[in-house]
Coordinates of C-alpha atoms in Angstrom, one line a residue:
M1 CA 92.3 43.7 93.4
L2 CA 89.1 45.8 94.5
T3 CA 90.1 46.4 97.7
R4 CA 93.5 48.1 96.3
R5 CA 92.1 50.3 94.5
L6 CA 89.5 51.6 96.9
F7 CA 92.6 52.3 99.4
L8 CA 94.5 53.5 97.2
G9 CA 91.4 55.6 95.8
G10 CA 91.1 56.9 99.8
V11 CA 94.9 57.9 100.2
A12 CA 94.9 59.8 97.1
A13 CA 91.3 61.7 98.5
A14 CA 93.3 61.9 102.3
V15 CA 96.6 63.4 100.6
F16 CA 94.0 66.5 98.1
A17 CA 92.0 67.0 101.0
S18 CA 94.7 68.2 102.7
A19 CA 96.4 69.7 100.0
A20 CA 93.0 71.5 99.5
Q21 CA 93.0 72.6 103.8
A22 CA 97.0 73.9 103.5
Q23 CA 95.8 76.2 100.8
D24 CA 93.7 77.6 102.6
M25 CA 95.8 78.1 105.4
P26 CA 97.9 81.2 106.5
V27 CA 101.5 79.9 107.3
Y28 CA 102.7 83.2 108.7
F29 CA 101.5 84.0 112.6
D30 CA 99.4 87.0 113.0
T31 CA 98.8 89.6 115.8
D32 CA 96.0 92.2 115.2
G33 CA 96.0 91.7 111.5
A34 CA 99.2 92.0 110.7
A35 CA 102.5 89.3 110.8
M36 CA 104.6 90.2 113.1
G37 CA 101.8 91.7 115.6
G38 CA 103.2 94.6 113.4
Y39 CA 106.2 94.9 113.3
D40 CA 108.7 95.9 109.9
A41 CA 110.5 92.6 109.1
V42 CA 113.1 94.5 107.4
S43 CA 114.1 96.9 110.3
Y44 CA 115.7 93.3 112.1
F45 CA 117.8 93.8 108.8
N46 CA 119.1 97.1 109.3
G47 CA 120.9 97.4 112.7
D48 CA 118.2 99.5 114.6
G49 CA 116.7 96.4 115.5
P50 CA 112.5 96.0 115.2
V51 CA 110.7 99.0 114.4
R52 CA 106.6 99.0 114.1
G53 CA 105.2 99.2 111.3
K54 CA 102.3 101.5 109.5
P55 CA 99.5 100.6 108.1
Q56 CA 100.1 102.9 104.9
Y57 CA 103.6 101.0 104.1
S58 CA 101.9 97.2 103.5
V59 CA 101.3 94.3 101.7
M60 CA 99.8 90.9 101.4
W61 CA 102.4 87.6 101.4
K62 CA 101.4 84.7 102.1
G63 CA 97.7 85.4 103.3
V64 CA 98.6 88.0 106.1
E65 CA 98.7 91.5 105.6
W66 CA 102.5 92.8 106.5
H67 CA 103.7 96.4 107.6
F68 CA 106.3 98.3 107.2
S69 CA 107.8 101.9 108.8
S70 CA 108.3 103.1 104.7
A71 CA 107.8 102.6 101.2
E72 CA 111.5 101.6 100.4
N73 CA 111.1 99.1 102.7
R74 CA 108.1 98.0 101.6
D75 CA 109.8 97.7 98.4
R76 CA 112.9 96.0 100.0
F77 CA 110.5 93.2 101.2
E78 CA 108.1 92.8 97.8
S79 CA 111.4 92.3 95.8
N80 CA 112.3 89.2 97.8
P81 CA 110.5 88.2 101.0
R82 CA 111.7 85.3 102.0
A83 CA 114.8 87.1 102.4
F84 CA 113.4 89.2 105.1
A85 CA 110.3 87.3 106.8
P86 CA 110.6 85.6 109.9
Q87 CA 111.8 81.8 109.4
F88 CA 108.9 79.1 110.9
G89 CA 105.9 81.1 110.0
G90 CA 106.5 83.8 112.5
Y91 CA 106.0 81.3 115.5
C92 CA 108.9 80.6 118.0
A93 CA 111.4 78.9 116.9
Y94 CA 112.5 76.9 120.0
A95 CA 108.7 75.7 121.0
M96 CA 109.3 75.2 116.7
A97 CA 111.9 72.7 117.3
Q98 CA 109.6 71.1 120.5
G99 CA 107.2 70.2 117.3
E100 CA 104.4 73.2 118.6
L101 CA 102.8 76.2 117.3
I102 CA 103.4 79.1 120.0
S103 CA 103.0 82.6 119.3
T104 CA 105.6 85.2 119.1
D105 CA 106.8 88.3 121.0
P106 CA 108.2 90.1 118.2
T107 CA 110.2 91.8 120.2
L108 CA 112.8 88.9 120.7
W109 CA 114.9 87.7 117.5
Q110 CA 117.8 86.2 116.6
V111 CA 118.8 86.9 113.3
V112 CA 121.4 83.6 112.8
D113 CA 123.0 83.3 109.1
G114 CA 120.9 86.4 107.8
R115 CA 117.7 84.1 108.7
L116 CA 115.2 85.9 111.3
Y117 CA 114.0 83.9 114.2
L118 CA 111.2 85.0 116.8
T119 CA 111.2 83.3 120.4
H120 CA 108.3 83.6 122.7
S121 CA 109.2 85.1 125.4
P122 CA 112.7 86.1 127.4
E123 CA 112.9 82.9 129.5
I124 CA 112.1 80.4 125.9
E125 CA 114.6 83.4 124.5
E126 CA 117.7 82.3 126.8
M127 CA 117.0 78.7 126.3
W128 CA 116.7 78.8 122.6
S129 CA 120.2 80.8 122.2
S130 CA 121.6 78.1 124.4
D131 CA 121.9 76.0 120.9
R132 CA 120.5 78.0 118.2
A133 CA 121.7 75.3 116.0
G134 CA 120.5 72.5 117.4
F135 CA 116.9 73.8 117.4
I136 CA 116.9 75.4 114.3
R137 CA 117.7 71.4 113.0
K138 CA 115.3 70.2 115.4
A139 CA 112.6 73.3 114.2
E140 CA 113.4 72.2 110.0
E141 CA 112.3 69.0 111.1
Y142 CA 108.8 70.0 111.6
W143 CA 108.5 72.9 109.3
P144 CA 105.6 73.2 107.8
V145 CA 104.0 69.9 108.5
V146 CA 103.4 71.2 111.6
L147 CA 100.7 73.5 110.7
Y148 CA 98.8 71.1 109.3
H149 CA 99.1 68.6 112.3
Q150 CA 96.9 71.0 115.2

């Protein structure tokens, strides 16, 4: 009985330690001090493609600074960030389907079923495009667990 209690106590301590560590870890990939390399996440949904944001129109969300090209886009993001933020923390959607965290190029993107996905390179973008639905399903199995095992 004592062995079982020690074992369960150790498991509980490990779980709580992982949870505490996870809370400190930013979920969204950033470069140059901003999510998505400073690109405006809302701009991908406006029909014009990605537009670089400006620091004066910024907001902190999920431990990362997000830049926007206008106060209007910033306000739209703040009203529903999950509608505009890229899937899988802004990490490469194709790599996530392989269980890996890889940086992205914010100019390589696709909106699928109203969700923004970023990829790493033109070659990866082409591979990802060959079976987006399949890769999204695989990536969803790894996300967000992969963050805590890197």
